[in-house]
Every structure is written in structure tokens, then in C-alpha cells.
Tab-separated table of C-alpha atoms and ligand atoms in Angstrom:
chain	number	residue	atom	x	y	z
A	1310	MET	CA	7.352	1.783	-12.217
A	1311	VAL	CA	9.580	-0.568	-9.816
A	1312	ILE	CA	8.821	-2.208	-6.325
A	1313	ASP	CA	11.450	-3.310	-4.653
A	1314	ILE	CA	11.271	-4.820	-1.411
A	1315	VAL	CA	13.259	-6.152	1.173
A	1316	THR	CA	12.517	-8.577	4.002
A	1317	VAL	CA	13.109	-11.284	6.188
A	1318	VAL	CA	10.213	-12.966	5.328
A	1319	PRO	CA	9.655	-12.986	2.036
A	1320	ASP	CA	7.248	-16.045	1.832
A	1321	LEU	CA	5.160	-13.825	3.253
A	1322	LEU	CA	4.842	-11.558	0.069
A	1323	SER	CA	5.229	-14.742	-2.181
A	1324	GLY	CA	1.409	-14.889	-4.092
A	1325	SER	CA	0.648	-11.138	-2.996
A	1326	PHE	CA	1.243	-9.393	-6.581
A	1327	SER	CA	0.565	-12.543	-8.875
A	1328	HIS	CA	-3.100	-12.068	-8.993
A	1329	SER	CA	-5.897	-9.657	-10.047
A	1330	ILE	CA	-5.230	-6.266	-10.695
A	1331	MET	CA	-1.335	-6.506	-9.226
A	1332	LYS	CA	-0.784	-9.473	-11.868
A	1333	ARG	CA	-2.356	-7.586	-14.649
A	1334	ALA	CA	-0.487	-4.208	-13.982
A	1335	GLN	CA	2.704	-6.974	-14.233
A	1336	ASP	CA	1.889	-8.178	-17.296
A	1337	LYS	CA	1.071	-4.901	-19.407
A	1338	GLY	CA	5.100	-4.276	-18.100
A	1339	LEU	CA	3.767	-0.746	-16.240
A	1340	LEU	CA	4.574	-2.144	-12.396
A	1341	LYS	CA	7.879	-4.830	-11.455
A	1342	VAL	CA	7.468	-5.878	-7.947
A	1343	ASN	CA	10.695	-7.791	-6.614
A	1344	VAL	CA	11.087	-9.122	-2.724
A	1345	ILE	CA	14.531	-9.848	-2.056
A	1346	ASN	CA	15.332	-11.620	1.227
A	1347	LEU	CA	17.614	-9.413	3.707
A	1348	ARG	CA	19.319	-12.314	4.541
A	1349	GLU	CA	21.066	-12.996	1.309
A	1350	TYR	CA	23.110	-9.294	2.344
A	1351	THR	CA	24.292	-10.382	5.443
A	1352	THR	CA	28.188	-11.242	6.374
A	1353	TYR	CA	27.434	-12.502	9.626
A	1354	PRO	CA	27.323	-16.459	10.175
A	1355	ARG	CA	24.067	-18.821	9.980
A	1356	ALA	CA	22.426	-15.352	7.652
A	1357	GLN	CA	21.947	-13.534	11.356
A	1358	VAL	CA	20.243	-10.302	10.276
A	1359	ASP	CA	19.325	-9.195	14.023
A	1360	ASP	CA	21.012	-8.504	17.202
A	1361	TYR	CA	20.046	-7.582	20.810
A	1362	PRO	CA	19.024	-3.861	21.957
A	1363	PHE	CA	21.571	-1.761	23.361
A	1364	GLY	CA	20.559	-0.841	26.089
A	1365	GLY	CA	18.934	-4.231	26.964
A	1366	GLY	CA	14.663	-3.960	26.703
A	1367	ALA	CA	13.084	-6.651	24.509
A	1368	GLY	CA	13.418	-8.105	21.356
A	1369	MET	CA	15.709	-7.829	18.617
A	1370	VAL	CA	17.062	-5.129	15.849
A	1371	LEU	CA	17.266	-5.696	12.380
A	1372	MET	CA	21.592	-4.369	12.387
A	1373	ILE	CA	22.410	-2.130	9.862
A	1374	GLU	CA	24.888	-3.951	8.359
A	1375	PRO	CA	22.736	-6.393	6.193
A	1376	LEU	CA	20.582	-3.106	5.324
A	1377	VAL	CA	23.225	-1.107	3.957
A	1378	ASN	CA	24.659	-4.203	1.679
A	1379	ALA	CA	21.325	-4.621	0.154
A	1380	ILE	CA	20.408	-1.212	-0.783
A	1381	GLU	CA	24.148	-0.243	-1.999
A	1382	SER	CA	23.972	-3.314	-4.157
A	1383	LEU	CA	20.536	-2.871	-5.106
A	1384	GLN	CA	21.479	1.368	-5.912
A	1385	LYS	CA	24.139	-0.333	-8.380
A	1386	SER	CA	20.763	-0.825	-11.341
A	1387	THR	CA	18.355	1.322	-9.818
A	1388	VAL	CA	18.152	5.251	-8.848
A	1389	TYR	CA	15.543	4.905	-6.303
A	1390	ASP	CA	13.270	7.805	-6.359
A	1391	GLU	CA	12.015	6.693	-2.322
A	1392	VAL	CA	13.198	4.746	0.259
A	1393	ILE	CA	10.355	4.319	1.831
A	1394	PHE	CA	10.296	2.370	5.947
A	1395	LEU	CA	7.190	0.779	6.891
A	1396	SER	CA	7.134	2.040	10.486
A	1397	PRO	CA	4.084	2.303	12.784
A	1398	ASP	CA	5.765	5.630	13.988
A	1399	GLY	CA	6.113	7.272	10.258
A	1400	LYS	CA	3.098	9.457	8.133
A	1401	LYS	CA	-0.045	7.370	8.346
A	1402	PHE	CA	-0.637	6.307	4.959
A	1403	ASN	CA	-3.865	7.734	2.532
A	1404	GLN	CA	-4.959	8.140	-1.161
A	1405	LYS	CA	-3.441	10.937	-1.937
A	1406	MET	CA	0.191	9.836	-0.841
A	1407	ALA	CA	-0.757	6.767	-3.061
A	1408	ASN	CA	-1.388	8.913	-5.985
A	1409	SER	CA	1.882	10.896	-5.976
A	1410	LEU	CA	3.644	7.766	-5.111
A	1411	SER	CA	2.157	6.367	-8.726
A	1412	LEU	CA	4.414	8.772	-10.377
A	1413	LYS	CA	7.688	7.669	-8.947
A	1414	ASN	CA	9.998	6.006	-11.106
A	1415	ASN	CA	10.993	3.314	-8.651
A	1416	LEU	CA	10.827	2.991	-4.820
A	1417	LEU	CA	12.274	0.569	-2.387
A	1418	LEU	CA	10.121	-0.519	0.572
A	1419	ILE	CA	12.541	-1.348	3.989
A	1420	CYS	CA	10.236	-4.129	6.076
A	1421	GLY	CA	11.258	-3.750	9.659
A	1422	HIS	CA	10.796	-7.135	11.797
A	1423	TYR	CA	10.778	-7.864	15.189
A	1424	LYS	CA	11.307	-4.070	17.512
A	1425	GLY	CA	12.306	-2.328	14.589
A	1426	ILE	CA	15.577	-1.552	12.327
A	1427	ASP	CA	18.913	-0.077	13.689
A	1428	GLN	CA	18.031	3.745	13.778
A	1429	ARG	CA	20.918	5.050	11.781
A	1430	PHE	CA	19.494	3.146	8.518
A	1431	ARG	CA	16.369	5.757	9.306
A	1432	ASP	CA	18.491	8.529	9.787
A	1433	HIS	CA	20.815	8.280	6.561
A	1434	PHE	CA	19.357	5.805	3.814
A	1435	VAL	CA	15.495	6.420	4.105
A	1436	THR	CA	13.525	9.284	2.403
A	1437	GLN	CA	10.133	8.303	3.635
A	1438	GLU	CA	8.433	6.880	6.930
A	1439	ILE	CA	5.028	4.999	6.303
A	1440	SER	CA	2.510	3.829	8.907
A	1441	ILE	CA	-0.590	2.196	7.391
A	1442	GLY	CA	-2.513	2.988	10.733
A	1443	ASP	CA	-2.337	2.919	14.335
A	1444	TYR	CA	-1.952	-0.409	15.359
A	1445	VAL	CA	1.293	-2.815	15.392
A	1446	LEU	CA	1.935	-5.438	12.947
A	1447	SER	CA	4.682	-7.979	13.333
A	1448	GLY	CA	6.436	-6.900	10.562
A	1449	GLY	CA	6.588	-4.169	7.491
A	1450	GLU	CA	5.386	-6.739	4.736
A	1451	LEU	CA	1.719	-6.672	4.963
A	1452	ALA	CA	2.251	-2.836	5.308
A	1453	ALA	CA	4.449	-3.343	1.996
A	1454	ALA	CA	1.752	-5.463	0.142
A	1455	VAL	CA	-0.783	-2.331	0.846
A	1456	LEU	CA	1.378	-0.121	-0.430
A	1457	THR	CA	2.350	-1.645	-3.450
A	1458	ASP	CA	-1.261	-2.602	-4.164
A	1459	SER	CA	-2.528	0.780	-3.272
A	1460	ILE	CA	0.054	2.127	-5.813
A	1461	GLY	CA	-0.057	-0.194	-8.189
A	1462	ARG	CA	-2.859	0.152	-9.301
A	1463	LEU	CA	-2.936	3.837	-9.763
A	1464	ILE	CA	0.118	3.565	-11.936
A	1465	PRO	CA	-1.023	5.386	-15.412
A	1466	GLY	CA	-2.622	2.489	-17.861
A	1467	VAL	CA	-3.032	-0.052	-15.108
A	1468	LEU	CA	-6.617	0.378	-14.701
A	1469	ASN	CA	-9.499	0.348	-17.603
A	1470	ASP	CA	-12.375	1.998	-17.342
A	1471	GLU	CA	-14.778	-1.126	-15.740
A	1472	THR	CA	-11.739	-0.682	-12.692
A	1473	SER	CA	-11.294	3.200	-12.961
A	1474	ALA	CA	-9.695	4.558	-9.606
A	1475	LEU	CA	-11.902	7.711	-10.459
A	1476	SER	CA	-14.764	6.654	-8.908
A	1477	ASP	CA	-13.195	4.771	-5.699
A	1478	SER	CA	-13.287	6.254	-2.046
A	1479	PHE	CA	-11.738	8.916	-1.081
A	1480	GLN	CA	-10.350	10.092	-4.577
A	1481	ASP	CA	-12.584	13.825	-4.011
A	1482	ASN	CA	-12.481	13.603	-0.726
A	1483	LEU	CA	-15.762	11.687	-0.624
A	1484	LEU	CA	-16.110	7.958	-0.325
A	1485	ALA	CA	-17.300	5.568	-2.899
A	1486	PRO	CA	-21.801	5.974	-3.462
A	1487	PRO	CA	-23.590	2.143	-2.850
A	1488	VAL	CA	-23.146	-0.561	-5.609
A	1489	TYR	CA	-26.211	-3.072	-6.989
A	1490	THR	CA	-25.858	-5.854	-9.963
A	1491	ARG	CA	-28.134	-8.642	-10.814
A	1492	PRO	CA	-30.911	-9.441	-9.800
A	1493	GLU	CA	-33.131	-6.620	-9.727
A	1494	GLU	CA	-34.819	-7.942	-6.901
A	1495	PHE	CA	-33.921	-10.465	-4.226
A	1496	ARG	CA	-35.820	-11.641	-1.104
A	1497	GLY	CA	-38.209	-8.377	-1.985
A	1498	TRP	CA	-35.403	-6.414	-1.746
A	1499	LYS	CA	-35.095	-3.653	-4.319
A	1500	VAL	CA	-32.203	-2.152	-6.656
A	1501	PRO	CA	-33.473	1.843	-6.034
A	1502	GLU	CA	-35.254	2.721	-9.229
A	1503	ILE	CA	-32.829	5.154	-10.665
A	1504	LEU	CA	-30.155	3.369	-11.097
A	1505	MET	CA	-32.652	1.279	-13.910
A	1506	SER	CA	-33.902	4.430	-15.379
A	1507	GLY	CA	-31.394	4.862	-17.984
A	1508	ASN	CA	-30.885	8.529	-17.114
A	1509	HIS	CA	-27.027	9.209	-16.689
A	1510	LYS	CA	-27.096	12.614	-15.583
A	1511	LEU	CA	-29.612	11.610	-13.112
A	1512	ILE	CA	-27.855	8.535	-12.029
A	1513	GLU	CA	-24.794	10.332	-11.851
A	1514	GLU	CA	-26.845	13.177	-9.644
A	1515	TRP	CA	-27.886	10.485	-7.069
A	1516	ARG	CA	-24.220	8.509	-6.323
A	1517	TYR	CA	-23.018	12.047	-6.533
A	1518	THR	CA	-25.909	12.620	-3.298
A	1519	GLN	CA	-25.628	8.965	-2.063
A	1520	SER	CA	-21.543	9.944	-1.603
A	1521	LEU	CA	-22.025	13.154	-0.327
A	1522	GLU	CA	-24.408	11.620	2.185
A	1523	ARG	CA	-21.880	8.511	3.786
A	1524	THR	CA	-19.287	11.090	3.883
A	1525	THR	CA	-21.059	12.972	5.981
A	1526	GLU	CA	-22.125	10.532	7.926
A	1527	ARG	CA	-19.229	8.239	8.474
A	1528	ARG	CA	-16.318	10.216	7.796
A	1529	PRO	CA	-16.596	14.095	8.127
A	1530	ASP	CA	-13.133	14.959	8.601
A	1531	LEU	CA	-12.713	14.246	4.798
A	1532	LEU	CA	-14.828	17.501	3.898
A	1533	ASP	CA	-13.135	19.323	6.503
B	1080	SAH	N1	9.046	-1.388	18.035
B	1080	SAH	C1	7.930	-0.355	17.230
B	1080	SAH	C2	7.065	-1.793	16.526
B	1080	SAH	C3	7.737	-2.776	15.390
B	1080	SAH	S1	6.669	-4.215	14.645
B	1080	SAH	C4	7.852	0.561	17.730
B	1080	SAH	O1	6.573	0.258	18.770
B	1080	SAH	O2	6.653	1.301	17.079
B	1080	SAH	C5	7.841	-4.347	13.992
B	1080	SAH	C6	7.968	-4.215	12.390
B	1080	SAH	O3	6.598	-3.916	11.862
B	1080	SAH	C7	8.407	-2.481	12.293
B	1080	SAH	O4	9.515	-2.005	12.227
B	1080	SAH	C8	7.423	-2.174	10.723
B	1080	SAH	O5	8.436	-2.244	9.809
B	1080	SAH	C9	6.563	-3.053	10.360
B	1080	SAH	N2	5.035	-2.525	11.309
B	1080	SAH	C10	4.493	-2.687	11.878
B	1080	SAH	N3	2.988	-1.760	12.580
B	1080	SAH	C11	3.133	-1.312	10.955
B	1080	SAH	C12	1.980	-0.185	10.430
B	1080	SAH	N4	1.418	-0.250	11.199
B	1080	SAH	N5	2.492	0.262	9.683
B	1080	SAH	C13	3.765	0.214	8.822
B	1080	SAH	N6	4.728	-0.956	9.702
B	1080	SAH	C14	4.497	-1.542	10.662
């Protein structure tokens, strides 16, 4: 899968994907993340990419021309399954959306900045608008990093048994059960005995019950 990210602050994304599971995904050739600097696609002097909003008001708006130059240039070599604009008024991101996006071949993520981007780009080029939550960030970069990480780790072949996504929260609409590791006892706090029993069937049942209890207590909405 290729994830291309268009941004005015490429530095915010540098390094985000060069560690841990994202690095492994790229080393295995299963994922390629390209960070594209919008300023390289403007024809305005001093690499200008934004301007004052028509009608007045605070903040700057990313202009449509550099965005269209960027997308049309990228589309010469890549056919995108989705062109995603990160935006607080988009559909709220969840694991189900991550699962379905992880099955695509090529994604283009557009990061807004300042007040946002010219609506005409959203109307004519964007195929999905996604928010990572009900709060406002300064730019779409961190949101793009969140999407890339959550989608990238789900690409078939990226995770191995130890890091399997199947036992993570939100798969099966359940939160994950508690986990423990060495030492067996610390300051008198013991690991639940069942986990030391070696009885895999009972352990699975215990984990399922814990998941269910935790979900009922913390996120009953998931069980609806
Ligand atoms: N004026 C806009 C907010 C602009 S914030 C509004 O009130 O809706 C600047 C940019 O940050 C946005 O264009 C978007 O790309 C990004 N952004 C901010 N919050 C976000 C969120 N919750 N999810 C995804 N992207 C977000």
C-alpha cells in the first residue's frame, strides 16, 4: 500500500513512520509512506500556499491551485482509491474504518492548516473526510499520522502473532482484557492466578469475561 500525505509542514511527519511497526511494514515492502510538501506545487511567489478568506474573518485558507497541482501531478503515477481530507467536521475515525482502509492499495491524505482549505477542493477532489475526534488541531499532520499508523499496522502481513490485531480493543466491539508480565509478584501485587495455570481454555474464557466486563463498565455503547 502507498500512503501519500500532502502537507505544508512536512517536518511534523518526518520520523513518524521510521520506527517500530511502521518501520517494519515499510522494510517488508508492505507499506510506503511519502510525505509531500505542498509548497513545491505553488506557482505563487515565496512559495505562498494560503491566503485571506473571502468575506473576511480570522485565519488563512489553503488555496485550491497548489492542492490541485499536487494531486494532479501525483495522479500521473498513482491511482488513488481514496482522497482523504483530515477535518474536524469529517466522519469520526474508528477501528472499522481503519480495517476497511487497510485493504486499499493507494491512499492520498490531505492535511489542512490554519483555517482549513478552499471548499472547492473538498467538493471536487476529496472522496472521504475524516476527523480523529471532537477537538481541533492546528493542522492535519498529527491526524494523518494517526490514520497511517492505525491503517498501516492492519495491512495483511505487517503484524505477526505477537502483535496480532485480533486481540486488540475494538475488534469484535470489545475492549482488550488486562495484560501482565514478569515478575509474578511485585510489592505484594500478584498476577491473577488463572494466567499462571497453563490452562489455555480457561485463560481464554477469563480474558473474554474481562473484556466483556471492561466494555460494559467503560464503553457500554460498543455493546449496543
Ligand atoms: N476551522 C476549522 C478547523 C481548522 S484546523 C474548523 O473549525 O472546522 C486546521 C486543520 O487541522 C484542518 O483543516 C484539518 O486538516 C486539521 N484538523 C484539525 N482538527 C482535526 C481533527 N479533529 N481531525 C482531523 N483533522 C483535524
